[in-house]
C-alpha cells in the first residue's frame, strides 16, 4: 500500500483543491443553486432569511454564509460556491483527526475515499448548505470522542455550538447527532444523558425558527407536487445512490464497509459508534419524511458518508492483509468506478440558465416578446438577464407579431400544453426551435391573414394531442382554416379583423441559428434533472428538505 504514504496523499489533496476551483468556475449553476441565489443575491440579509423560510426545510445559516460570500467577493459562481468548497476541505481535515482518535490503521485510505466519492464531490462544488452541515456534524463527532476520553465543560459548550450550527444549516443533520446518544449509552451512560441534554438545548434554540417557518414549510411541501412514498424501490434507490455513483460505486463501498464493521480490528466501542452514525440517521430521515409528507432524497443522509468511508478503509486494509490481490482489486474497483462517474458527471452538459437567458434576451430583439412556461420560472432567467422583465409578453397577444416561447427542463407536459394552446389559439405558428442550456426555445410568428394553417401533426406532438380543452382545428373546402370550439357548430367563414404584414424575424433567427451552430459543434448531453420520474431519485430541487 505504498500508494497511501503522506507524499501521494498530499499531492492528491492539492489536485482535489485544483479540481474544486476548476469546477466552481467552469460548471454552470443548476436549478437548486439558482433558487438559493434568488434569495442570497439580495443586498439585504433579512430578505435572504425570509427567502430561506419560504423553502421547505430552509434554515438561515447556510443562506447567510453565502450572502456574506457574495457581498465580499461579488455576485459570481465562485463566490456562491466557495463556502461549500472550504467546508469540504475542512471536513477532510476533521475526518483525518477522527481517524486518529479511533486509531484507524490507514487513515489515508479513508481520506482518499472521502474526497473521491461522487456524492461528496457534487455538494463540495454546489452553492448549497449540505457540505457546510456535514462539516458541523464532523465537528460534533470529534467533540463527542474527546468527551468520551475527558469530559470537560469546554467540550460540552463547543458540542452545543456545533449542534445548533448544524441544525440552523440543515435540519436533517441533527439526526446524526442523535446517533451519538445510543452510541454512548453502551459505554458511558452518564455522558450519554449529558449529550442528550445538550441536544435538547440545541433543539430548544432551534424551536423559534421551526415555529416561525413550519407553516411555510408545509405550504411548500403541498405545492411541490411530490410527496412521500415508502416502497421497495426506495430502499433500492438508497443503496444505489448512497455513494452518488450508482451500483458500480455503492456495491464495493458497502461491501468493504461491512467487512470493516464485522471483522475489522477497531475496538468494539469505535465500531459501535460508526455503526450508529451510519444506520440511525436513515431511519430517522424516513420517519421525518413520512411525518411531513415529503419525498426521500439521498442528500438527506449525506452525513453518514464519513462513517462509511472509515469502515470501508478498514475493510480494504483487512482484505489486503489477508489477500493482497483481493484487497487491491476491491479498492481499485471502487476508486476507478468513482473516478469514471466523476468524469462523466463533469463532462455531461446539463442545465445552463445563464446561457438560456442570454439566448432569450438576444432572440427577443426589439420586436419580439418572450413567454415562459410556466410563468413561475421567469425569475430563473431574469436573475441573469434582468432586461427580460421588459420583454415578457402581455396577456393580450393581439398586437404581437413574433413570440419567443421557452420551456425549461422542469416544465410539465400539462404546462407545455397550456402554452401551445394559448399561442396556437392566438394564431401563431412555430418557425424555429433550438436548445440552450437545457431550455427549449421556440420562435413563433403570427400567421398571415388568408393563409392555410398547418395541421396539428405538423405543429408538433403536443399540438397533435393537445388535451381535452384545446381548440380543435378543422380544414374545409373554404380558402382558409376554420377554428371552432364546438364540434356541432362549424362556421363556413372566419372573420379576420386585420391583416398583419410579414414580421421581421432576423434578430430572432440570428440568435437561434447561432445557438444551433454551437449545438452542432458541441452536441448537448442529457439534461441533469430533466426526468419526469422524480419519485425515488435525487433529482428534486434541494431548496427543500
Coordinates of C-alpha atoms in Angstrom, one line a residue:
X1 CA 0.0 0.0 0.0
X2 CA 2.8 2.4 -0.8
X3 CA 0.3 4.5 -2.7
X4 CA -1.1 5.8 0.6
X5 CA 2.1 7.4 2.0
X6 CA 1.8 11.0 3.1
X7 CA 3.5 12.3 -0.1
X8 CA 1.0 10.9 -2.6
X9 CA -1.9 11.9 -0.3
X10 CA -0.7 15.5 -0.1
X11 CA -0.5 15.6 -3.9
X12 CA -4.0 14.3 -4.2
X13 CA -5.3 16.9 -1.8
X14 CA -3.7 19.6 -3.9
X15 CA -5.1 18.1 -7.0
X16 CA -8.5 18.0 -5.3
X17 CA -8.2 21.7 -4.5
X18 CA -7.4 22.5 -8.1
X19 CA -10.4 20.4 -9.2
X20 CA -12.7 22.2 -6.9
X21 CA -11.6 25.6 -8.2
X22 CA -12.0 24.5 -11.8
X23 CA -15.5 23.1 -11.2
X24 CA -16.6 26.1 -9.3
X25 CA -15.6 28.5 -12.1
X26 CA -16.5 26.4 -15.2
X27 CA -19.6 24.4 -14.2
X28 CA -22.8 26.3 -14.8
X29 CA -25.3 26.8 -11.9
X30 CA -28.2 24.3 -11.8
X31 CA -31.7 24.8 -10.6
X32 CA -31.3 24.5 -6.8
X33 CA -28.3 26.8 -6.8
X34 CA -30.2 29.4 -8.8
X35 CA -33.1 29.1 -6.4
X36 CA -30.9 29.8 -3.4
X37 CA -29.2 32.7 -5.2
X38 CA -32.5 34.4 -5.8
X39 CA -32.6 35.0 -2.0
X40 CA -28.9 35.4 -1.2
X41 CA -28.0 37.8 -4.0
X42 CA -30.2 40.5 -2.5
X43 CA -28.4 43.4 -0.7
X44 CA -30.5 42.9 2.5
X45 CA -29.7 39.9 4.7
X46 CA -33.2 39.9 6.1
X47 CA -34.5 39.1 2.6
X48 CA -32.2 36.1 2.5
X49 CA -33.5 34.9 5.8
X50 CA -37.1 35.4 4.6
X51 CA -36.4 33.5 1.4
X52 CA -35.0 30.6 3.4
X53 CA -38.2 30.4 5.5
X54 CA -40.3 30.1 2.3
X55 CA -38.4 26.9 1.2
X56 CA -39.4 23.6 2.7
X57 CA -36.8 22.8 5.4
X58 CA -35.0 26.0 4.7
X59 CA -32.9 27.4 7.6
X60 CA -31.0 30.7 7.6
X61 CA -27.3 29.9 8.5
X62 CA -26.3 28.5 5.1
X63 CA -28.1 31.3 3.3
X64 CA -26.4 34.0 5.4
X65 CA -22.9 32.4 4.9
X66 CA -23.5 32.5 1.1
X67 CA -24.9 36.0 1.4
X68 CA -21.7 37.2 3.1
X69 CA -19.5 35.5 0.5
X70 CA -21.4 37.2 -2.3
X71 CA -21.1 40.6 -0.6
X72 CA -17.4 40.1 0.0
X73 CA -16.3 38.6 -3.4
X74 CA -19.0 39.7 -5.8
X75 CA -22.0 38.1 -7.4
X76 CA -20.1 35.2 -9.1
X77 CA -20.5 31.4 -9.2
X78 CA -17.1 31.2 -7.5
X79 CA -18.2 33.4 -4.6
X80 CA -21.5 31.4 -4.3
X81 CA -19.8 28.0 -4.2
X82 CA -16.7 29.0 -2.1
X83 CA -18.3 28.2 1.3
X84 CA -19.1 24.7 0.2
X85 CA -15.6 24.1 -1.1
X86 CA -14.0 25.4 2.0
X87 CA -16.3 23.3 4.2
X88 CA -15.4 20.2 2.1
X89 CA -11.7 20.8 2.7
X90 CA -12.2 21.3 6.4
X91 CA -14.4 18.2 6.6
X92 CA -11.5 16.2 5.1
X93 CA -9.2 17.6 7.8
X94 CA -11.6 16.7 10.6
X95 CA -12.1 13.2 9.1
X96 CA -8.3 12.6 9.5
X97 CA -8.5 13.8 13.1
X98 CA -11.4 11.4 13.8
X99 CA -9.5 8.5 12.2
X100 CA -6.6 9.2 14.5
X101 CA -8.8 9.4 17.6
X102 CA -10.3 6.0 16.9
X103 CA -6.8 4.6 16.0
X104 CA -7.7 3.7 12.4
X105 CA -4.5 1.9 11.0
X106 CA -4.7 3.5 7.5
X107 CA -6.5 6.9 7.7
X108 CA -5.1 8.0 4.3
X109 CA -7.4 5.4 2.6
X110 CA -10.4 6.9 4.3
X111 CA -9.4 10.4 3.2
X112 CA -9.0 9.4 -0.4
X113 CA -12.3 7.6 -0.4
X114 CA -14.0 10.6 1.1
X115 CA -12.5 13.0 -1.4
X116 CA -13.4 10.9 -4.5
X117 CA -16.9 9.8 -3.6
X118 CA -19.2 11.4 -6.2
X119 CA -21.9 12.4 -3.7
X120 CA -19.4 14.3 -1.6
X121 CA -17.7 15.9 -4.6
X122 CA -21.0 17.0 -6.0
X123 CA -22.0 19.0 -2.9
X124 CA -18.5 20.3 -2.4
X125 CA -18.9 22.4 -5.6
X126 CA -22.6 23.3 -5.3
X127 CA -23.9 26.6 -3.8
X128 CA -26.0 24.7 -1.3
X129 CA -25.6 24.2 2.5
X130 CA -25.1 20.4 2.7
X131 CA -21.3 20.5 2.7
X132 CA -21.3 23.1 5.5
X133 CA -23.8 21.0 7.5
X134 CA -21.5 18.0 7.0
X135 CA -18.6 20.0 8.5
X136 CA -20.6 20.8 11.6
X137 CA -21.6 17.1 12.1
X138 CA -18.0 16.0 11.8
X139 CA -17.0 18.7 14.3
X140 CA -19.7 17.5 16.8
X141 CA -18.5 13.8 16.3
X142 CA -14.9 14.8 17.1
X143 CA -16.0 16.7 20.2
X144 CA -18.0 13.6 21.3
X145 CA -14.9 11.5 21.0
X146 CA -13.0 14.0 23.1
X147 CA -15.8 14.0 25.7
X148 CA -15.6 10.2 25.9
X149 CA -11.9 10.5 26.8
X150 CA -12.1 13.5 29.0
X151 CA -15.4 15.2 29.9
X152 CA -14.8 19.0 30.1
X153 CA -17.1 21.9 30.2
X154 CA -15.4 23.5 27.2
X155 CA -16.0 20.4 25.1
X156 CA -19.7 20.4 26.1
X157 CA -20.0 24.1 25.2
X158 CA -18.4 23.5 21.8
X159 CA -20.5 20.5 21.2
X160 CA -23.7 22.6 21.9
X161 CA -22.5 25.3 19.5
X162 CA -21.7 22.7 16.7
X163 CA -25.2 21.1 17.2
X164 CA -27.0 24.5 17.0
X165 CA -25.0 25.4 13.9
X166 CA -25.7 22.1 12.2
X167 CA -29.5 22.5 12.9
X168 CA -29.5 26.0 11.5
X169 CA -27.6 24.9 8.4
X170 CA -29.6 21.7 7.5
X171 CA -32.2 20.3 10.0
X172 CA -31.7 16.7 9.0
X173 CA -28.1 16.9 10.2
X174 CA -29.5 16.7 13.7
X175 CA -30.3 13.0 13.1
X176 CA -26.6 12.2 13.0
X177 CA -26.1 14.0 16.3
X178 CA -29.0 11.9 17.8
X179 CA -27.0 8.8 16.9
X180 CA -24.4 9.9 19.5
X181 CA -26.8 9.0 22.3
X182 CA -27.2 5.3 21.6
X183 CA -23.5 5.0 20.9
X184 CA -22.5 6.4 24.3
X185 CA -25.3 4.6 26.2
X186 CA -23.4 1.4 25.6
X187 CA -20.2 2.8 27.1
X188 CA -20.9 5.7 29.4
X189 CA -24.5 6.2 30.4
X190 CA -23.8 9.4 32.3
X191 CA -22.1 11.0 29.4
X192 CA -24.8 9.9 27.0
X193 CA -27.5 11.6 29.1
X194 CA -25.4 14.8 29.3
X195 CA -25.1 14.8 25.5
X196 CA -28.9 14.2 25.3
X197 CA -29.3 17.3 27.4
X198 CA -27.0 19.3 25.1
X199 CA -29.1 18.1 22.1
X200 CA -32.3 19.1 23.9
X201 CA -30.8 22.6 24.5
X202 CA -29.9 22.7 20.7
X203 CA -33.5 21.8 19.8
X204 CA -34.8 24.5 22.2
X205 CA -32.6 27.0 20.4
X206 CA -33.9 25.8 17.1
X207 CA -37.6 25.8 18.2
X208 CA -38.2 29.6 17.5
X209 CA -37.2 29.2 13.9
X210 CA -39.2 26.0 13.5
X211 CA -42.3 27.5 14.9
X212 CA -41.9 30.5 12.6
X213 CA -41.2 28.5 9.4
X214 CA -43.2 25.4 9.8
X215 CA -46.5 26.8 8.2
X216 CA -44.4 28.0 5.2
X217 CA -42.6 24.6 5.0
X218 CA -45.9 22.7 5.0
X219 CA -47.3 25.0 2.3
X220 CA -44.2 24.5 0.2
X221 CA -44.5 20.7 0.6
X222 CA -48.1 20.8 -0.5
X223 CA -47.4 22.9 -3.6
X224 CA -44.3 20.8 -4.6
X225 CA -46.4 18.1 -6.1
X226 CA -44.1 15.3 -4.9
X227 CA -44.9 13.5 -1.7
X228 CA -43.6 10.7 0.5
X229 CA -43.9 7.1 -0.7
X230 CA -42.3 4.2 1.0
X231 CA -41.9 1.2 -1.3
X232 CA -39.2 -1.4 -2.0
X233 CA -37.8 0.9 -4.7
X234 CA -37.0 3.5 -2.1
X235 CA -34.5 1.2 -0.3
X236 CA -33.1 0.1 -3.6
X237 CA -32.6 3.7 -4.6
X238 CA -30.9 4.5 -1.3
X239 CA -28.5 1.6 -1.8
X240 CA -27.7 2.7 -5.3
X241 CA -27.2 6.4 -4.7
X242 CA -25.6 6.3 -1.2
X243 CA -22.2 6.9 -2.9
X244 CA -23.6 9.2 -5.6
X245 CA -22.1 6.9 -8.3
X246 CA -24.6 4.2 -8.8
X247 CA -24.2 0.5 -8.2
X248 CA -20.7 0.4 -9.6
X249 CA -19.5 2.6 -6.7
X250 CA -22.0 1.6 -4.0
X251 CA -21.5 -2.1 -4.2
X252 CA -17.8 -2.1 -3.4
X253 CA -18.2 0.7 -0.9
X254 CA -20.9 -1.1 1.1
X255 CA -19.1 -4.4 0.8
X256 CA -15.9 -3.0 2.2
X257 CA -17.8 -1.2 4.9
X258 CA -19.5 -4.4 6.0
X259 CA -16.1 -6.2 6.1
X260 CA -14.7 -3.4 8.2
X261 CA -17.6 -3.4 10.6
X262 CA -17.8 -7.2 11.1
X263 CA -14.2 -8.2 11.0
X264 CA -12.1 -5.1 11.5
X265 CA -9.5 -4.5 14.2
X266 CA -11.2 -1.4 15.6
X267 CA -12.4 -1.6 19.2
X268 CA -15.9 -2.6 19.8
X269 CA -16.8 0.9 21.1
X270 CA -15.5 2.5 17.9
X271 CA -17.2 0.1 15.6
X272 CA -20.5 0.6 17.5
X273 CA -20.0 4.4 17.1
X274 CA -19.5 4.0 13.3
X275 CA -22.5 1.6 13.1
X276 CA -24.8 4.0 15.0
X277 CA -23.8 7.1 12.9
X278 CA -24.3 5.0 9.7
X279 CA -27.6 3.3 10.5
X280 CA -29.6 5.6 12.8
X281 CA -29.8 8.7 10.5
X282 CA -31.5 6.9 7.6
X283 CA -34.2 5.5 9.9
X284 CA -34.9 8.9 11.4
X285 CA -34.9 10.6 8.0
X286 CA -37.5 8.2 6.6
X287 CA -39.6 8.9 9.7
X288 CA -39.3 12.6 9.3
X289 CA -40.2 12.5 5.6
X290 CA -43.3 10.4 6.4
X291 CA -44.3 12.9 9.1
X292 CA -44.0 15.9 6.7
X293 CA -45.2 14.0 3.6
X294 CA -42.0 14.9 1.8
X295 CA -40.1 12.7 -0.7
X296 CA -37.0 10.9 0.3
X297 CA -33.7 12.0 -1.4
X298 CA -30.2 10.7 -0.9
X299 CA -28.8 14.1 0.0
X300 CA -30.8 13.9 3.3
X301 CA -28.4 11.2 4.5
X302 CA -25.1 12.6 3.1
X303 CA -24.0 12.9 6.8
X304 CA -23.3 9.1 7.1
X305 CA -20.6 9.2 4.4
X306 CA -17.7 9.7 6.9
X307 CA -18.7 6.5 8.9
X308 CA -19.0 4.5 5.6
X309 CA -15.6 5.6 4.3
X310 CA -13.9 4.8 7.6
X311 CA -15.4 1.3 7.7
X312 CA -14.6 0.8 4.1
X313 CA -11.0 1.9 4.7
X314 CA -10.7 -0.7 7.5
X315 CA -12.3 -3.3 5.3
X316 CA -9.8 -2.7 2.5
X317 CA -6.9 -2.9 4.9
X318 CA -8.1 -6.1 6.4
X319 CA -8.7 -7.7 2.9
X320 CA -5.2 -6.6 1.8
X321 CA -3.7 -8.2 4.9
X322 CA -5.4 -11.5 4.3
X323 CA -5.2 -11.5 0.5
X324 CA -3.2 -8.7 -1.1
X325 CA -4.6 -9.2 -4.6
X326 CA -8.2 -9.3 -3.4
X327 CA -7.9 -6.2 -1.3
X328 CA -6.1 -4.3 -4.0
X329 CA -8.7 -5.3 -6.6
X330 CA -11.7 -4.3 -4.4
X331 CA -10.2 -0.9 -3.6
X332 CA -9.1 -0.3 -7.2
X333 CA -12.6 -1.2 -8.4
X334 CA -14.1 1.4 -6.0
X335 CA -11.6 4.1 -6.9
X336 CA -11.9 3.5 -10.7
X337 CA -15.7 3.4 -10.7
X338 CA -15.9 6.7 -8.6
X339 CA -13.3 8.4 -10.9
X340 CA -15.2 7.3 -14.0
X341 CA -18.5 8.6 -12.6
X342 CA -17.0 11.9 -11.6
X343 CA -15.5 12.3 -15.1
X344 CA -18.8 11.6 -16.8
X345 CA -20.6 13.9 -14.5
X346 CA -18.2 16.7 -15.2
X347 CA -18.3 16.2 -19.0
X348 CA -22.1 15.9 -19.2
X349 CA -23.7 19.1 -20.4
X350 CA -26.5 20.0 -18.0
X351 CA -28.5 23.0 -17.1
X352 CA -27.2 26.4 -18.0
X353 CA -29.7 29.1 -17.0
X354 CA -27.3 31.9 -17.8
X355 CA -26.8 30.7 -21.4
X356 CA -30.5 30.2 -21.9
X357 CA -31.3 33.7 -20.5
X358 CA -28.7 35.2 -22.9
X359 CA -30.2 33.5 -25.9
X360 CA -33.7 34.6 -24.9
X361 CA -32.5 38.1 -24.5
X362 CA -30.9 38.1 -28.0
X363 CA -33.9 36.4 -29.6
X364 CA -36.5 38.9 -28.4
X365 CA -34.6 41.7 -30.0
X366 CA -36.7 44.9 -30.5
X367 CA -39.9 43.3 -32.0
X368 CA -40.5 40.0 -30.2
X369 CA -41.6 39.3 -26.7
X370 CA -40.9 36.2 -24.5
X371 CA -43.3 33.9 -22.8
X372 CA -42.0 31.3 -20.3
X373 CA -43.9 28.1 -19.3
X374 CA -44.7 28.2 -16.5
X375 CA -44.6 31.8 -15.5
X376 CA -43.1 30.9 -12.2
X377 CA -39.8 30.0 -13.9
X378 CA -39.3 33.5 -15.3
X379 CA -37.2 34.6 -12.3
X380 CA -34.7 31.8 -13.1
X381 CA -33.9 33.7 -16.3
X382 CA -34.2 37.3 -15.2
X383 CA -31.7 36.6 -12.4
X384 CA -29.1 36.5 -15.2
X385 CA -30.8 38.9 -17.7
X386 CA -32.9 41.4 -15.8
X387 CA -33.8 43.0 -19.2
X388 CA -36.1 40.1 -19.9
X389 CA -38.6 41.6 -17.5
X390 CA -39.3 44.3 -20.0
X391 CA -39.5 41.8 -22.9
X392 CA -42.1 39.5 -21.5
X393 CA -45.4 39.1 -23.4
X394 CA -48.5 40.8 -22.2
X395 CA -51.7 38.8 -21.5
X396 CA -53.2 40.1 -24.8
X397 CA -51.1 38.9 -27.7
X398 CA -53.2 40.6 -30.5
X399 CA -50.6 43.3 -31.0
X400 CA -47.6 40.9 -31.1
X401 CA -46.3 39.6 -34.4
X402 CA -43.3 37.5 -33.1
X403 CA -43.2 35.5 -29.9
X404 CA -40.3 33.7 -28.3
X405 CA -41.5 30.7 -26.2
X406 CA -39.4 28.8 -23.7
X407 CA -39.9 25.7 -21.7
X408 CA -37.4 24.6 -19.0
X409 CA -36.3 21.0 -18.2
X410 CA -38.8 21.2 -15.3
X411 CA -41.8 22.2 -17.4
X412 CA -44.5 19.6 -17.0
X413 CA -46.4 18.3 -20.1
X414 CA -49.6 20.0 -18.9
X415 CA -47.8 23.3 -18.6
X416 CA -46.4 22.9 -22.1
X417 CA -49.9 22.1 -23.5
X418 CA -51.3 25.2 -21.9
X419 CA -48.5 27.2 -23.6
X420 CA -49.2 25.8 -27.1
X421 CA -53.0 26.1 -26.5
X422 CA -52.5 29.8 -25.8
X423 CA -50.1 30.5 -28.7
X424 CA -51.9 28.4 -31.4
X425 CA -55.2 29.8 -30.3
X426 CA -53.8 33.3 -30.8
X427 CA -52.9 32.5 -34.4
X428 CA -49.1 31.9 -34.0
X429 CA -47.1 29.3 -36.0
X430 CA -43.8 27.8 -34.9
X431 CA -40.9 28.8 -37.2
X432 CA -37.7 27.7 -35.4
X433 CA -36.7 25.7 -32.4
X434 CA -33.4 25.3 -30.6
X435 CA -32.0 24.3 -27.2
X436 CA -29.8 26.3 -24.9
X437 CA -28.6 25.1 -21.5
X438 CA -31.4 22.6 -21.3
X439 CA -34.1 25.1 -22.2
X440 CA -36.1 24.6 -25.4
X441 CA -36.6 27.9 -27.2
X442 CA -39.2 28.4 -30.0
X443 CA -39.6 31.3 -32.4
X444 CA -43.3 31.7 -33.4
X445 CA -44.8 34.2 -35.9
X446 CA -48.4 35.2 -36.4
X447 CA -49.9 33.5 -39.4
X448 CA -50.7 36.0 -42.2
X449 CA -54.3 36.6 -42.9
X450 CA -55.9 34.3 -45.6
X451 CA -53.2 31.6 -45.5
X452 CA -53.8 27.9 -44.7
X453 CA -52.7 26.7 -41.3
X454 CA -50.6 23.6 -40.8
X455 CA -52.3 20.6 -39.3
X456 CA -51.8 19.8 -35.6
X457 CA -49.5 16.9 -36.6
X458 CA -47.3 19.4 -38.5
X459 CA -47.2 21.7 -35.5
X460 CA -45.7 19.0 -33.2
X461 CA -46.6 16.2 -30.9
X462 CA -48.0 18.5 -28.2
X463 CA -50.4 20.1 -30.7
X464 CA -51.3 16.7 -32.2
X465 CA -52.5 15.5 -28.8
X466 CA -53.3 18.8 -27.0
X467 CA -55.7 17.5 -24.4
X468 CA -59.5 17.8 -23.9
X469 CA -59.7 21.6 -23.7
X470 CA -57.6 22.5 -26.8
X471 CA -59.4 24.3 -29.6
X472 CA -59.6 21.8 -32.5
X473 CA -58.6 22.7 -36.0
X474 CA -60.7 21.7 -39.0
X475 CA -60.0 22.4 -42.7
X476 CA -62.9 22.5 -45.1
X477 CA -63.3 23.4 -48.7
X478 CA -63.1 27.1 -48.0
X479 CA -59.9 29.0 -48.7
X480 CA -58.9 29.3 -45.0
X481 CA -59.0 27.1 -41.9
X482 CA -62.0 27.1 -39.7
X483 CA -61.5 27.5 -35.9
X484 CA -64.3 26.4 -33.6
X485 CA -64.6 25.3 -30.0
X486 CA -67.8 23.2 -30.6
X487 CA -68.0 20.3 -33.0
X488 CA -71.7 20.9 -33.7
X489 CA -71.3 24.5 -34.8
X490 CA -68.7 25.0 -37.6
X491 CA -68.9 28.4 -39.3
X492 CA -68.0 28.3 -43.0
X493 CA -66.1 31.6 -42.9
X494 CA -63.6 33.1 -40.4
X495 CA -63.7 36.8 -39.9
X496 CA -60.1 38.3 -39.7
X497 CA -60.4 41.8 -38.4
X498 CA -56.9 42.9 -39.6
X499 CA -54.1 41.7 -41.9
X500 CA -50.6 41.6 -40.4
X501 CA -47.5 42.2 -42.6
X502 CA -44.8 39.6 -42.6
X503 CA -42.9 40.2 -39.4
X504 CA -39.1 40.8 -39.3
X505 CA -37.6 37.6 -37.8
X506 CA -34.0 38.5 -38.5
X507 CA -33.0 39.2 -34.9
X508 CA -34.6 36.1 -33.6
X509 CA -33.2 33.9 -36.4
X510 CA -29.6 35.2 -35.8
X511 CA -29.8 34.4 -32.1
X512 CA -31.4 31.0 -32.6
X513 CA -29.2 30.0 -35.5
X514 CA -26.1 31.0 -33.6
X515 CA -27.1 28.7 -30.8
X516 CA -27.9 26.0 -33.3
X517 CA -24.3 26.2 -34.7
X518 CA -22.9 25.9 -31.1
X519 CA -25.1 22.8 -30.5
X520 CA -23.7 21.2 -33.7
X521 CA -20.1 21.9 -32.7
X522 CA -20.8 20.7 -29.1
X523 CA -23.8 18.4 -29.0
X524 CA -25.6 18.7 -25.7
X525 CA -25.8 15.7 -23.4
X526 CA -28.7 14.6 -21.3
X527 CA -30.0 17.4 -19.1
X528 CA -29.5 16.7 -15.4
X529 CA -32.7 16.6 -13.6
X530 CA -35.0 16.5 -16.7
X531 CA -36.5 13.2 -15.9
X532 CA -40.2 13.2 -15.0
X533 CA -39.8 10.1 -12.8
X534 CA -39.0 12.2 -9.8
X535 CA -40.1 9.7 -7.1
X536 CA -37.2 7.6 -5.9
X537 CA -34.4 9.7 -7.4
X538 CA -32.3 12.5 -6.1
X539 CA -33.4 14.9 -8.9
X540 CA -35.5 17.2 -6.8
X541 CA -34.8 20.8 -6.1
X542 CA -32.6 20.9 -3.0
X543 CA -34.1 24.1 -1.7
X544 CA -36.5 21.9 0.2
X545 CA -35.6 19.2 2.8

